[in-house]
XYZ file of C-alpha atoms in Angstrom:
97
model
C 95.839 117.649 58.066
C 93.359 119.891 58.040
C 94.986 124.009 58.860
C 92.769 123.869 61.952
C 95.025 121.249 63.562
C 98.014 122.830 62.873
C 100.012 125.339 65.586
C 102.554 127.667 64.976
C 105.840 125.942 64.973
C 109.248 127.550 66.022
C 112.567 126.480 66.328
C 114.872 127.592 68.704
C 118.934 127.102 69.526
C 119.814 126.623 72.990
C 122.294 125.910 75.212
C 122.275 123.328 78.097
C 122.722 125.410 81.427
C 122.901 124.091 85.369
C 122.365 126.525 88.566
C 125.762 127.378 90.446
C 125.846 127.411 94.489
C 124.139 131.146 93.714
C 121.264 130.125 91.780
C 122.214 131.505 88.678
C 122.346 129.952 85.701
C 125.417 128.967 83.972
C 126.154 127.013 80.421
C 127.255 123.669 80.975
C 130.959 123.197 80.818
C 131.433 121.927 77.049
C 127.978 122.158 76.039
C 127.409 122.505 72.646
C 124.362 124.235 71.287
C 121.369 122.258 70.100
C 118.106 122.424 68.593
C 114.120 122.237 70.197
C 110.972 123.248 68.962
C 107.576 124.092 70.441
C 104.876 121.200 70.531
C 101.381 121.245 70.672
C 101.308 120.922 74.580
C 104.478 123.290 74.978
C 103.209 125.471 78.444
C 104.294 129.198 78.944
C 105.283 131.837 76.548
C 108.286 132.925 74.729
C 109.404 135.872 75.927
C 112.930 136.619 74.883
C 116.610 135.704 74.067
C 118.559 134.153 77.081
C 114.955 132.722 78.575
C 115.199 128.895 80.301
C 113.419 126.143 78.901
C 112.777 122.777 80.142
C 113.312 119.772 77.947
C 111.014 116.510 78.328
C 113.747 115.093 80.552
C 113.476 118.291 82.391
C 116.851 119.641 81.603
C 117.256 123.556 81.561
C 118.219 125.330 78.140
C 118.840 128.861 77.318
C 117.219 130.013 73.764
C 120.146 131.560 71.885
C 117.613 132.017 69.186
C 114.592 131.700 67.468
C 113.323 131.270 63.827
C 109.762 129.834 62.334
C 109.726 125.926 61.872
C 107.486 125.087 58.700
C 104.813 122.716 60.525
C 105.361 119.754 58.452
C 109.251 119.747 59.446
C 108.445 119.585 63.260
C 108.890 115.567 63.601
C 112.499 116.262 62.557
C 113.203 118.180 66.091
C 112.364 117.344 69.768
C 109.909 119.444 71.473
C 110.472 121.353 74.654
C 108.405 120.926 77.744
C 107.754 123.952 78.655
C 109.014 127.750 79.097
C 110.168 129.124 82.567
C 110.142 132.641 83.630
C 113.934 132.385 84.449
C 116.850 133.797 82.519
C 120.442 133.583 81.471
C 122.480 136.254 82.886
C 123.288 138.681 79.796
C 126.657 138.639 80.206
C 126.699 135.254 80.013
C 124.415 135.402 76.824
C 126.506 137.429 74.513
C 129.554 134.724 74.613
C 127.450 132.546 72.777
C 125.608 134.952 70.467
């Protein structure tokens, strides 16, 4: 593949979250961190740790960490669908960092 067809790929560690009765995101009980990557068609922009993104199955995930992913390894991870403007509460986030 030529370099003009490549795009920047990043690997995100994230935790599944759900909204409580007040609309705030909380980690799902017994959730374990997992990995997702940016894809060619990922919508939105990453703005920081704790930001919520949606998987291809529309599951909300809170980003815990980010690292550069070699383009050649992108197929080892599921792509995320889109970034939202929502963030998890900083105090809750610190429990996972």
